[in-house]
PDB file of C-alpha atoms in Angstrom:
ATOM      1  CA  MET A   1     -29.208  20.879 -12.008  1.00 56.00           C
ATOM      2  CA  ALA A   2     -26.205  20.401  -9.689  1.00 83.00           C
ATOM      3  CA  ILE A   3     -25.546  16.889  -8.404  1.00 87.00           C
ATOM      4  CA  SER A   4     -24.548  16.604  -4.752  1.00 89.00           C
ATOM      5  CA  THR A   5     -21.385  14.729  -3.870  1.00 87.00           C
ATOM      6  CA  GLU A   6     -23.392  12.029  -2.086  1.00 84.00           C
ATOM      7  CA  GLN A   7     -25.705  11.546  -5.069  1.00 87.00           C
ATOM      8  CA  PHE A   8     -22.813  11.479  -7.519  1.00 87.00           C
ATOM      9  CA  VAL A   9     -20.969   8.785  -5.523  1.00 85.00           C
ATOM     10  CA  ALA A  10     -24.131   6.673  -5.189  1.00 85.00           C
ATOM     11  CA  ASP A  11     -24.906   6.932  -8.915  1.00 87.00           C
ATOM     12  CA  PHE A  12     -21.352   6.298 -10.110  1.00 88.00           C
ATOM     13  CA  GLU A  13     -20.805   3.267  -7.872  1.00 83.00           C
ATOM     14  CA  LYS A  14     -24.092   1.786  -9.109  1.00 81.00           C
ATOM     15  CA  LEU A  15     -24.262   2.901 -12.767  1.00 86.00           C
ATOM     16  CA  GLY A  16     -20.661   3.577 -13.746  1.00 85.00           C
ATOM     17  CA  ALA A  17     -19.504   6.517 -15.881  1.00 85.00           C
ATOM     18  CA  ALA A  18     -21.757   5.938 -18.880  1.00 84.00           C
ATOM     19  CA  GLY A  19     -24.851   5.278 -16.753  1.00 84.00           C
ATOM     20  CA  THR A  20     -24.276   8.374 -14.627  1.00 89.00           C
ATOM     21  CA  ALA A  21     -23.760  10.506 -17.742  1.00 87.00           C
ATOM     22  CA  GLU A  22     -27.001   9.227 -19.293  1.00 85.00           C
ATOM     23  CA  LYS A  23     -29.008   9.700 -16.100  1.00 88.00           C
ATOM     24  CA  HIS A  24     -27.981  13.332 -15.654  1.00 89.00           C
ATOM     25  CA  GLY A  25     -27.612  14.323 -19.305  1.00 87.00           C
ATOM     26  CA  ILE A  26     -23.909  15.174 -19.186  1.00 89.00           C
ATOM     27  CA  SER A  27     -20.852  13.878 -21.013  1.00 88.00           C
ATOM     28  CA  VAL A  28     -18.828  10.882 -19.853  1.00 85.00           C
ATOM     29  CA  ARG A  29     -15.755  13.112 -19.914  1.00 85.00           C
ATOM     30  CA  ASN A  30     -17.348  15.482 -17.407  1.00 87.00           C
ATOM     31  CA  VAL A  31     -18.432  12.547 -15.237  1.00 87.00           C
ATOM     32  CA  LEU A  32     -14.848  11.265 -15.079  1.00 87.00           C
ATOM     33  CA  LYS A  33     -13.549  14.751 -14.312  1.00 87.00           C
ATOM     34  CA  ARG A  34     -16.098  15.072 -11.492  1.00 89.00           C
ATOM     35  CA  ARG A  35     -15.088  11.637 -10.215  1.00 88.00           C
ATOM     36  CA  ARG A  36     -11.466  12.763  -9.817  1.00 83.00           C
ATOM     37  CA  ASN A  37     -12.545  15.915  -8.006  1.00 85.00           C
ATOM     38  CA  VAL A  38     -14.878  13.979  -5.700  1.00 83.00           C
ATOM     39  CA  GLU A  39     -12.150  11.446  -4.858  1.00 78.00           C
ATOM     40  CA  THR A  40      -9.933  14.331  -3.784  1.00 74.00           C
ATOM     41  CA  GLU A  41     -12.818  15.846  -1.788  1.00 75.00           C
ATOM     42  CA  ILE A  42     -13.800  12.710   0.144  1.00 74.00           C
ATOM     43  CA  GLY A  43     -10.326  11.189   0.436  1.00 64.00           C
ATOM     44  CA  ARG A  44     -11.153   7.789  -1.059  1.00 68.00           C
ATOM     45  CA  PRO A  45     -11.685   6.230  -4.490  1.00 71.00           C
ATOM     46  CA  VAL A  46     -15.114   6.313  -6.128  1.00 78.00           C
ATOM     47  CA  GLU A  47     -15.404   2.692  -7.241  1.00 76.00           C
ATOM     48  CA  ASN A  48     -16.230   1.667 -10.799  1.00 76.00           C
ATOM     49  CA  PRO A  49     -18.833  -1.149 -10.651  1.00 73.00           C
ATOM     50  CA  PHE A  50     -17.800  -2.476 -14.065  1.00 68.00           C
ATOM     51  CA  GLY A  51     -14.693  -4.322 -15.164  1.00 56.00           C
ATOM     52  CA  PRO A  52     -12.979  -4.499 -18.555  1.00 50.00           C
ATOM     53  CA  GLY A  53     -15.414  -4.536 -21.471  1.00 50.00           C
ATOM     54  CA  GLY A  54     -18.186  -2.998 -19.362  1.00 56.00           C
ATOM     55  CA  LYS A  55     -18.987  -6.259 -17.605  1.00 54.00           C
ATOM     56  CA  PRO A  56     -20.157  -6.136 -13.969  1.00 55.00           C
ATOM     57  CA  ARG A  57     -17.466  -6.956 -11.459  1.00 54.00           C
ATOM     58  CA  ALA A  58     -17.791 -10.275  -9.669  1.00 46.00           C
ATOM     59  CA  PRO A  59     -20.059 -10.171  -6.594  1.00 42.00           C
ATOM     60  CA  GLY A  60     -18.154  -9.663  -3.382  1.00 40.00           C
ATOM     61  CA  ARG A  61     -15.140  -8.211  -5.131  1.00 41.00           C
ATOM     62  CA  GLY A  62     -15.414  -5.011  -3.120  1.00 46.00           C
ATOM     63  CA  ASN A  63     -12.136  -3.147  -2.923  1.00 58.00           C
ATOM     64  CA  HIS A  64      -9.969  -5.945  -4.254  1.00 84.00           C
ATOM     65  CA  ARG A  65      -8.646  -3.517  -6.886  1.00 88.00           C
ATOM     66  CA  LEU A  66      -8.567   0.257  -6.518  1.00 93.00           C
ATOM     67  CA  GLU A  67      -8.294   2.277  -9.730  1.00 92.00           C
ATOM     68  CA  TRP A  68      -6.893   5.815  -9.446  1.00 95.00           C
ATOM     69  CA  LYS A  69      -6.190   8.579 -11.916  1.00 95.00           C
ATOM     70  CA  ILE A  70      -3.298  10.862 -10.946  1.00 96.00           C
ATOM     71  CA  GLU A  71      -2.225  13.560 -13.387  1.00 95.00           C
ATOM     72  CA  ASN A  72       0.471  15.402 -11.449  1.00 97.00           C
ATOM     73  CA  GLY A  73       2.093  14.827  -8.086  1.00 97.00           C
ATOM     74  CA  GLU A  74       3.758  12.209  -5.934  1.00 98.00           C
ATOM     75  CA  VAL A  75       2.692   8.871  -4.504  1.00 98.00           C
ATOM     76  CA  LEU A  76       4.453   7.481  -1.428  1.00 98.00           C
ATOM     77  CA  ILE A  77       4.629   3.688  -1.196  1.00 98.00           C
ATOM     78  CA  GLY A  78       5.996   1.950   1.896  1.00 97.00           C
ATOM     79  CA  SER A  79       5.926  -1.744   2.645  1.00 96.00           C
ATOM     80  CA  ASP A  80       6.785  -4.352   5.257  1.00 93.00           C
ATOM     81  CA  ALA A  81       6.876  -2.341   8.481  1.00 92.00           C
ATOM     82  CA  HIS A  82       6.335  -5.563  10.490  1.00 90.00           C
ATOM     83  CA  ILE A  83       5.633  -3.386  13.513  1.00 91.00           C
ATOM     84  CA  TRP A  84       6.381  -5.010  16.877  1.00 84.00           C
ATOM     85  CA  ASN A  85       6.631  -2.012  19.171  1.00 86.00           C
ATOM     86  CA  ASP A  86       6.788   1.783  19.306  1.00 85.00           C
ATOM     87  CA  LYS A  87      10.446   1.938  18.287  1.00 89.00           C
ATOM     88  CA  TYR A  88      10.157   3.607  14.895  1.00 95.00           C
ATOM     89  CA  THR A  89      12.873   3.089  12.298  1.00 97.00           C
ATOM     90  CA  PRO A  90      14.396   5.969  10.291  1.00 98.00           C
ATOM     91  CA  ALA A  91      12.384   4.797   7.274  1.00 98.00           C
ATOM     92  CA  MET A  92       9.136   4.879   9.266  1.00 97.00           C
ATOM     93  CA  ARG A  93       9.903   8.383  10.556  1.00 98.00           C
ATOM     94  CA  ALA A  94      10.855   9.548   7.053  1.00 98.00           C
ATOM     95  CA  PHE A  95       7.643   8.133   5.603  1.00 98.00           C
ATOM     96  CA  VAL A  96       5.576  10.226   8.039  1.00 98.00           C
ATOM     97  CA  LYS A  97       7.783  13.281   7.366  1.00 98.00           C
ATOM     98  CA  PHE A  98       7.330  12.948   3.598  1.00 98.00           C
ATOM     99  CA  ALA A  99       3.552  12.542   4.010  1.00 98.00           C
ATOM    100  CA  LYS A 100       3.455  15.779   6.001  1.00 97.00           C
ATOM    101  CA  GLU A 101       5.869  17.904   3.983  1.00 97.00           C
ATOM    102  CA  ARG A 102       5.611  16.786   0.338  1.00 97.00           C
ATOM    103  CA  ASN A 103       1.814  17.054  -0.064  1.00 96.00           C
ATOM    104  CA  PRO A 104       1.493  13.669  -1.819  1.00 98.00           C
ATOM    105  CA  LYS A 105      -1.497  12.835  -3.969  1.00 97.00           C
ATOM    106  CA  ALA A 106      -1.592   9.362  -2.429  1.00 97.00           C
ATOM    107  CA  VAL A 107      -0.018   7.294   0.340  1.00 98.00           C
ATOM    108  CA  ILE A 108       0.048   3.511  -0.006  1.00 97.00           C
ATOM    109  CA  LEU A 109       1.065   1.030   2.694  1.00 96.00           C
ATOM    110  CA  ASN A 110       1.910  -1.969   0.550  1.00 96.00           C
ATOM    111  CA  GLY A 111       1.311  -4.814   2.976  1.00 91.00           C
ATOM    112  CA  ASP A 112       2.716  -6.375   6.136  1.00 88.00           C
ATOM    113  CA  ILE A 113       2.166  -3.416   8.432  1.00 90.00           C
ATOM    114  CA  PHE A 114       1.202  -6.003  11.052  1.00 82.00           C
ATOM    115  CA  ASP A 115       3.620  -8.875  11.658  1.00 74.00           C
ATOM    116  CA  GLY A 116       1.502 -11.428  13.539  1.00 70.00           C
ATOM    117  CA  ALA A 117       4.439 -13.285  15.024  1.00 67.00           C
ATOM    118  CA  ALA A 118       2.380 -14.858  17.827  1.00 68.00           C
ATOM    119  CA  ILE A 119      -0.194 -16.280  15.412  1.00 65.00           C
ATOM    120  CA  SER A 120       2.146 -17.478  12.690  1.00 63.00           C
ATOM    121  CA  ARG A 121       1.498 -20.886  11.146  1.00 57.00           C
ATOM    122  CA  HIS A 122       5.169 -21.613  11.847  1.00 57.00           C
ATOM    123  CA  ALA A 123       6.150 -23.214  15.147  1.00 60.00           C
ATOM    124  CA  PRO A 124       8.049 -21.060  17.677  1.00 62.00           C
ATOM    125  CA  ILE A 125      11.828 -21.148  17.361  1.00 59.00           C
ATOM    126  CA  MET A 126      13.174 -22.613  20.596  1.00 56.00           C
ATOM    127  CA  TRP A 127      11.985 -20.338  23.478  1.00 57.00           C
ATOM    128  CA  LYS A 128      11.737 -17.158  21.446  1.00 66.00           C
ATOM    129  CA  ARG A 129       9.170 -14.761  22.919  1.00 67.00           C
ATOM    130  CA  SER A 130       7.088 -12.827  20.392  1.00 74.00           C
ATOM    131  CA  PRO A 131       4.817  -9.886  21.207  1.00 75.00           C
ATOM    132  CA  SER A 132       1.137 -10.675  21.674  1.00 81.00           C
ATOM    133  CA  VAL A 133      -1.484  -9.695  19.122  1.00 80.00           C
ATOM    134  CA  ILE A 134      -2.707  -6.793  21.273  1.00 86.00           C
ATOM    135  CA  GLU A 135       0.845  -5.507  21.786  1.00 85.00           C
ATOM    136  CA  GLU A 136       1.480  -5.504  18.042  1.00 84.00           C
ATOM    137  CA  LEU A 137      -1.929  -4.087  17.232  1.00 86.00           C
ATOM    138  CA  GLU A 138      -1.538  -1.132  19.591  1.00 91.00           C
ATOM    139  CA  ALA A 139       1.916  -0.362  18.201  1.00 89.00           C
ATOM    140  CA  VAL A 140       0.558  -0.484  14.637  1.00 90.00           C
ATOM    141  CA  GLN A 141      -2.335   1.803  15.547  1.00 92.00           C
ATOM    142  CA  ASN A 142      -0.010   4.340  17.166  1.00 93.00           C
ATOM    143  CA  TRP A 143       2.161   4.660  14.066  1.00 94.00           C
ATOM    144  CA  LEU A 144      -0.807   4.664  11.676  1.00 94.00           C
ATOM    145  CA  ASN A 145      -2.415   7.466  13.664  1.00 94.00           C
ATOM    146  CA  GLU A 146       0.743   9.546  13.211  1.00 96.00           C
ATOM    147  CA  LEU A 147       0.761   8.823   9.483  1.00 96.00           C
ATOM    148  CA  VAL A 148      -2.927   9.632   8.989  1.00 95.00           C
ATOM    149  CA  LEU A 149      -2.625  12.897  10.924  1.00 95.00           C
ATOM    150  CA  ALA A 150       0.450  13.862   8.877  1.00 96.00           C
ATOM    151  CA  SER A 151      -1.221  13.155   5.516  1.00 96.00           C
ATOM    152  CA  PRO A 152      -3.240  16.006   3.957  1.00 95.00           C
ATOM    153  CA  LYS A 153      -6.999  15.466   4.078  1.00 92.00           C
ATOM    154  CA  LYS A 154      -7.216  15.278   0.276  1.00 93.00           C
ATOM    155  CA  THR A 155      -4.512  12.607   0.043  1.00 96.00           C
ATOM    156  CA  LEU A 156      -5.769   9.205  -1.109  1.00 95.00           C
ATOM    157  CA  MET A 157      -4.725   6.379   1.214  1.00 95.00           C
ATOM    158  CA  ALA A 158      -4.722   2.632   0.558  1.00 95.00           C
ATOM    159  CA  TRP A 159      -3.506  -0.593   2.100  1.00 91.00           C
ATOM    160  CA  PRO A 160      -2.899  -3.562  -0.223  1.00 94.00           C
ATOM    161  CA  GLN A 161      -2.874  -6.391   2.285  1.00 89.00           C
ATOM    162  CA  GLY A 162       0.171  -8.571   2.789  1.00 87.00           C
ATOM    163  CA  ASN A 163       0.618 -12.189   3.815  1.00 85.00           C
ATOM    164  CA  HIS A 164       1.537 -11.205   7.385  1.00 79.00           C
ATOM    165  CA  ASP A 165      -1.518  -8.922   7.623  1.00 81.00           C
ATOM    166  CA  ALA A 166      -3.621 -11.913   6.574  1.00 77.00           C
ATOM    167  CA  ARG A 167      -2.469 -13.862   9.652  1.00 75.00           C
ATOM    168  CA  PHE A 168      -4.871 -11.832  11.815  1.00 76.00           C
ATOM    169  CA  GLU A 169      -7.985 -13.010   9.984  1.00 74.00           C
ATOM    170  CA  SER A 170      -6.694 -16.389   8.835  1.00 72.00           C
ATOM    171  CA  ARG A 171      -6.200 -17.503  12.433  1.00 71.00           C
ATOM    172  CA  LEU A 172      -9.708 -16.353  13.362  1.00 70.00           C
ATOM    173  CA  ALA A 173     -11.237 -17.925  10.264  1.00 66.00           C
ATOM    174  CA  ASP A 174      -9.581 -21.208  11.200  1.00 69.00           C
ATOM    175  CA  ARG A 175     -10.509 -21.157  14.907  1.00 72.00           C
ATOM    176  CA  ALA A 176     -13.672 -19.039  15.101  1.00 71.00           C
ATOM    177  CA  HIS A 177     -15.246 -18.853  11.650  1.00 69.00           C
ATOM    178  CA  GLU A 178     -18.683 -18.299  13.198  1.00 74.00           C
ATOM    179  CA  TYR A 179     -17.598 -14.714  13.976  1.00 68.00           C
ATOM    180  CA  ALA A 180     -17.114 -13.742  10.319  1.00 69.00           C
ATOM    181  CA  LYS A 181     -18.334 -10.185   9.612  1.00 70.00           C
ATOM    182  CA  VAL A 182     -18.473  -9.338  13.324  1.00 75.00           C
ATOM    183  CA  LYS A 183     -16.771  -5.970  13.819  1.00 77.00           C
ATOM    184  CA  GLY A 184     -13.345  -6.319  15.381  1.00 78.00           C
ATOM    185  CA  PHE A 185     -12.612  -9.709  13.824  1.00 75.00           C
ATOM    186  CA  HIS A 186     -11.108  -8.094  10.731  1.00 77.00           C
ATOM    187  CA  LEU A 187      -7.790  -6.272  10.781  1.00 84.00           C
ATOM    188  CA  LYS A 188      -9.271  -3.328   8.862  1.00 79.00           C
ATOM    189  CA  ASP A 189     -11.681  -2.741  11.786  1.00 80.00           C
ATOM    190  CA  HIS A 190      -8.698  -1.605  13.858  1.00 82.00           C
ATOM    191  CA  PHE A 191      -7.299   0.833  11.273  1.00 82.00           C
ATOM    192  CA  SER A 192      -8.339   4.328  10.211  1.00 81.00           C
ATOM    193  CA  ASN A 193     -11.230   4.515   7.729  1.00 82.00           C
ATOM    194  CA  ARG A 194      -8.982   6.604   5.500  1.00 89.00           C
ATOM    195  CA  LEU A 195      -6.865   3.539   4.800  1.00 89.00           C
ATOM    196  CA  THR A 196      -8.795   1.632   2.126  1.00 91.00           C
ATOM    197  CA  PRO A 197      -8.005  -2.122   2.174  1.00 91.00           C
ATOM    198  CA  CYS A 198      -7.491  -3.861  -1.166  1.00 92.00           C
ATOM    199  CA  TRP A 199      -5.331  -6.383  -2.967  1.00 91.00           C
ATOM    200  CA  SER A 200      -3.928  -3.914  -5.498  1.00 94.00           C
ATOM    201  CA  VAL A 201      -3.935  -0.278  -6.568  1.00 96.00           C
ATOM    202  CA  TRP A 202      -3.886   0.577 -10.279  1.00 96.00           C
ATOM    203  CA  ILE A 203      -2.721   4.101 -11.163  1.00 96.00           C
ATOM    204  CA  ASN A 204      -3.499   5.520 -14.617  1.00 95.00           C
ATOM    205  CA  ASP A 205      -3.778   1.914 -15.859  1.00 91.00           C
ATOM    206  CA  GLN A 206       0.017   1.868 -16.170  1.00 93.00           C
ATOM    207  CA  VAL A 207       1.236   1.240 -12.605  1.00 97.00           C
ATOM    208  CA  VAL A 208       0.190  -1.665 -10.370  1.00 97.00           C
ATOM    209  CA  VAL A 209       0.926  -1.611  -6.642  1.00 97.00           C
ATOM    210  CA  LYS A 210       0.470  -4.894  -4.768  1.00 96.00           C
ATOM    211  CA  HIS A 211       2.224  -6.672  -1.933  1.00 94.00           C
ATOM    212  CA  ARG A 212       3.889  -9.484  -3.828  1.00 91.00           C
ATOM    213  CA  GLY A 213       4.388 -11.005  -7.249  1.00 90.00           C
ATOM    214  CA  ARG A 214       7.207 -13.242  -8.419  1.00 88.00           C
ATOM    215  CA  GLY A 215       9.886 -14.509  -6.019  1.00 88.00           C
ATOM    216  CA  GLY A 216      13.662 -14.731  -6.083  1.00 88.00           C
ATOM    217  CA  ASP A 217      16.570 -12.377  -6.699  1.00 87.00           C
ATOM    218  CA  HIS A 218      15.210 -11.261 -10.076  1.00 92.00           C
ATOM    219  CA  ALA A 219      11.601 -10.775  -8.977  1.00 92.00           C
ATOM    220  CA  ALA A 220      11.433  -7.086  -9.908  1.00 94.00           C
ATOM    221  CA  TRP A 221      12.650  -7.801 -13.452  1.00 93.00           C
ATOM    222  CA  ASN A 222      10.282 -10.749 -13.871  1.00 94.00           C
ATOM    223  CA  ASN A 223       7.334  -8.785 -12.472  1.00 93.00           C
ATOM    224  CA  ALA A 224       7.823  -6.043 -15.066  1.00 94.00           C
ATOM    225  CA  ILE A 225       8.141  -8.545 -17.919  1.00 93.00           C
ATOM    226  CA  ARG A 226       5.235 -10.789 -16.960  1.00 91.00           C
ATOM    227  CA  SER A 227       2.750  -8.127 -15.859  1.00 90.00           C
ATOM    228  CA  GLY A 228       3.248  -5.817 -18.828  1.00 92.00           C
ATOM    229  CA  LYS A 229       3.012  -2.898 -16.386  1.00 95.00           C
ATOM    230  CA  THR A 230       5.214  -0.939 -14.062  1.00 97.00           C
ATOM    231  CA  ILE A 231       4.684  -2.966 -10.902  1.00 97.00           C
ATOM    232  CA  VAL A 232       5.576  -1.982  -7.339  1.00 97.00           C
ATOM    233  CA  THR A 233       5.806  -4.792  -4.798  1.00 96.00           C
ATOM    234  CA  GLY A 234       7.055  -5.372  -1.275  1.00 95.00           C
ATOM    235  CA  HIS A 235       7.519  -8.719   0.480  1.00 92.00           C
ATOM    236  CA  LEU A 236      11.150  -9.322  -0.540  1.00 92.00           C
ATOM    237  CA  HIS A 237      12.592  -6.296   1.321  1.00 93.00           C
ATOM    238  CA  SER A 238      15.417  -5.693  -1.175  1.00 93.00           C
ATOM    239  CA  ALA A 239      14.657  -2.110  -2.394  1.00 96.00           C
ATOM    240  CA  LYS A 240      15.460  -1.762  -6.071  1.00 96.00           C
ATOM    241  CA  VAL A 241      14.222  -0.156  -9.295  1.00 97.00           C
ATOM    242  CA  VAL A 242      14.749  -2.277 -12.418  1.00 97.00           C
ATOM    243  CA  PRO A 243      13.933  -0.737 -15.831  1.00 96.00           C
ATOM    244  CA  PHE A 244      12.635  -2.837 -18.710  1.00 95.00           C
ATOM    245  CA  GLY A 245      12.121  -1.684 -22.278  1.00 92.00           C
ATOM    246  CA  ASP A 246      10.472  -3.169 -25.368  1.00 90.00           C
ATOM    247  CA  TYR A 247       8.412  -1.964 -28.350  1.00 88.00           C
ATOM    248  CA  ASN A 248       5.759  -0.731 -25.919  1.00 86.00           C
ATOM    249  CA  GLY A 249       8.203   1.639 -24.215  1.00 89.00           C
ATOM    250  CA  HIS A 250       9.750   1.517 -20.765  1.00 91.00           C
ATOM    251  CA  ARG A 251       8.327   0.206 -17.529  1.00 96.00           C
ATOM    252  CA  TYR A 252       9.798  -0.638 -14.143  1.00 97.00           C
ATOM    253  CA  GLY A 253       9.899  -3.459 -11.659  1.00 97.00           C
ATOM    254  CA  VAL A 254      10.115  -1.887  -8.213  1.00 97.00           C
ATOM    255  CA  ASP A 255      10.806  -3.505  -4.850  1.00 96.00           C
ATOM    256  CA  CYS A 256       9.831  -1.120  -2.009  1.00 95.00           C
ATOM    257  CA  GLY A 257      12.341  -2.473   0.451  1.00 95.00           C
ATOM    258  CA  CYS A 258      11.059  -2.531   4.026  1.00 96.00           C
ATOM    259  CA  LEU A 259      10.043   0.149   6.499  1.00 97.00           C
ATOM    260  CA  ALA A 260      11.273  -2.204   9.215  1.00 94.00           C
ATOM    261  CA  ASP A 261      14.898  -2.562  10.326  1.00 91.00           C
ATOM    262  CA  PRO A 262      16.238  -5.527   8.289  1.00 90.00           C
ATOM    263  CA  HIS A 263      18.217  -6.616  11.344  1.00 87.00           C
ATOM    264  CA  GLY A 264      15.366  -6.104  13.791  1.00 82.00           C
ATOM    265  CA  PRO A 265      14.121  -8.760  16.232  1.00 77.00           C
ATOM    266  CA  GLN A 266      11.276  -9.703  13.861  1.00 75.00           C
ATOM    267  CA  PHE A 267      13.772 -11.340  11.498  1.00 75.00           C
ATOM    268  CA  LEU A 268      16.658 -12.428  13.707  1.00 68.00           C
ATOM    269  CA  ALA A 269      15.583 -15.915  14.764  1.00 60.00           C
ATOM    270  CA  TYR A 270      14.010 -17.271  11.603  1.00 61.00           C
ATOM    271  CA  THR A 271      16.936 -16.097   9.488  1.00 63.00           C
ATOM    272  CA  GLU A 272      19.328 -17.565  12.085  1.00 66.00           C
ATOM    273  CA  ASP A 273      21.155 -14.221  11.937  1.00 69.00           C
ATOM    274  CA  GLY A 274      22.043 -15.032   8.348  1.00 70.00           C
ATOM    275  CA  PHE A 275      23.077 -12.622   5.603  1.00 71.00           C
ATOM    276  CA  ARG A 276      20.203 -11.229   3.576  1.00 76.00           C
ATOM    277  CA  ASN A 277      19.764  -8.774   0.744  1.00 82.00           C
ATOM    278  CA  HIS A 278      17.350  -6.460   2.596  1.00 91.00           C
ATOM    279  CA  ARG A 279      17.327  -2.648   2.695  1.00 95.00           C
ATOM    280  CA  SER A 280      15.182  -0.296   4.751  1.00 96.00           C
ATOM    281  CA  GLY A 281      13.338   2.435   2.874  1.00 97.00           C
ATOM    282  CA  PHE A 282      10.386   3.173   0.611  1.00 98.00           C
ATOM    283  CA  VAL A 283       9.618   4.400  -2.905  1.00 98.00           C
ATOM    284  CA  VAL A 284       8.306   7.692  -4.283  1.00 98.00           C
ATOM    285  CA  LEU A 285       6.499   7.800  -7.618  1.00 98.00           C
ATOM    286  CA  LYS A 286       6.109  11.112  -9.451  1.00 98.00           C
ATOM    287  CA  PHE A 287       3.584  11.708 -12.235  1.00 97.00           C
ATOM    288  CA  VAL A 288       3.740  14.562 -14.764  1.00 97.00           C
ATOM    289  CA  ASP A 289       0.767  14.984 -17.112  1.00 96.00           C
ATOM    290  CA  GLY A 290      -0.333  11.472 -16.221  1.00 95.00           C
ATOM    291  CA  GLU A 291       3.018   9.881 -17.078  1.00 95.00           C
ATOM    292  CA  LEU A 292       5.309   8.201 -14.573  1.00 97.00           C
ATOM    293  CA  LEU A 293       8.874   9.457 -14.136  1.00 97.00           C
ATOM    294  CA  GLU A 294      11.526   6.950 -13.061  1.00 97.00           C
ATOM    295  CA  PRO A 295      10.689   5.830  -9.494  1.00 98.00           C
ATOM    296  CA  SER A 296      12.930   7.087  -6.678  1.00 98.00           C
ATOM    297  CA  LEU A 297      14.031   5.142  -3.601  1.00 98.00           C
ATOM    298  CA  CYS A 298      14.350   6.739  -0.183  1.00 98.00           C
ATOM    299  CA  LEU A 299      16.814   4.617   1.811  1.00 98.00           C
ATOM    300  CA  THR A 300      18.015   4.614   5.400  1.00 97.00           C
ATOM    301  CA  TRP A 301      21.449   6.248   5.742  1.00 97.00           C
ATOM    302  CA  ASP A 302      21.966   5.914   9.507  1.00 97.00           C
ATOM    303  CA  ASP A 303      19.866   6.015  12.684  1.00 96.00           C
ATOM    304  CA  ASN A 304      18.878   9.656  12.115  1.00 97.00           C
ATOM    305  CA  HIS A 305      19.034  10.194   8.350  1.00 98.00           C
ATOM    306  CA  VAL A 306      17.758   8.911   5.023  1.00 98.00           C
ATOM    307  CA  GLN A 307      19.130   9.435   1.519  1.00 98.00           C
ATOM    308  CA  PHE A 308      16.776  10.645  -1.209  1.00 98.00           C
ATOM    309  CA  ARG A 309      17.523  11.982  -4.704  1.00 96.00           C
ATOM    310  CA  GLY A 310      21.128  12.783  -3.842  1.00 96.00           C
ATOM    311  CA  GLU A 311      20.462  14.421  -0.484  1.00 97.00           C
ATOM    312  CA  ILE A 312      20.910  13.321   3.121  1.00 98.00           C
ATOM    313  CA  ILE A 313      17.767  14.214   5.097  1.00 97.00           C
ATOM    314  CA  ARG A 314      17.496  14.245   8.879  1.00 97.00           C
ATOM    315  CA  VAL A 315      14.446  12.436  10.320  1.00 97.00           C
TER     316      VAL A 315
END
């Protein structure tokens, strides 16, 4: 008897792979194969209710960790857009272009899409004027709408939240906690439903994508060593791929760089126009037979071009 997509999702997210297989008298292998097909069909992950060792996940965990299986294809990961207005950087335009033209299996916005300058915990710098929350929010929505429309319907989309994204809800939680769970008081309420919020995305149990990890100039190296995984982070804006090898093989520490302009108005005052090791761009992961190839950076070349895998591409 065929299982409808709706029934399969309901059963899997309640019973897990083994429970769904037992209920319908099919193999676990076929359940997992169907799960991958259904995720492609509905454009979001089908969540596993159990953690390592078959133990139930903690109540309220929700989408804190997304777990994806990608056999072949590309994953686009961009971070730190810090959007203030509708002036899109070359990296932002390239990210949309790649989503439209490269048919990625997944698109991940790795935190700090929203900047939240007006609601920062830091005091204003002299008489600096920052955009209001609604001005930022509308600019973010405009760019996200372009990205969602450019991304194929079967492309998985996720948003590991960043510390700047958290400003939106942290300010409300501090000043108006009585409104918790009211629609509109959460940043995700203002974004497309295709963009699944989470803290991290795990791909093939070998790659972890999250907004931040270790700090400092050698963060990418330390992330790879300490996590035991290939780990892709944002937050530090430096854009680099650092390989690390041991008896377990090779893995990578990856800094996404920033989709924002490193010398944009978002950063000018609090860096006091200082020098900084920031680069504008994003990262592309490619998987072949479930294995990750060395990650590739796409970096801003000038106002109208990016460089990617040895080519200069107009955007």
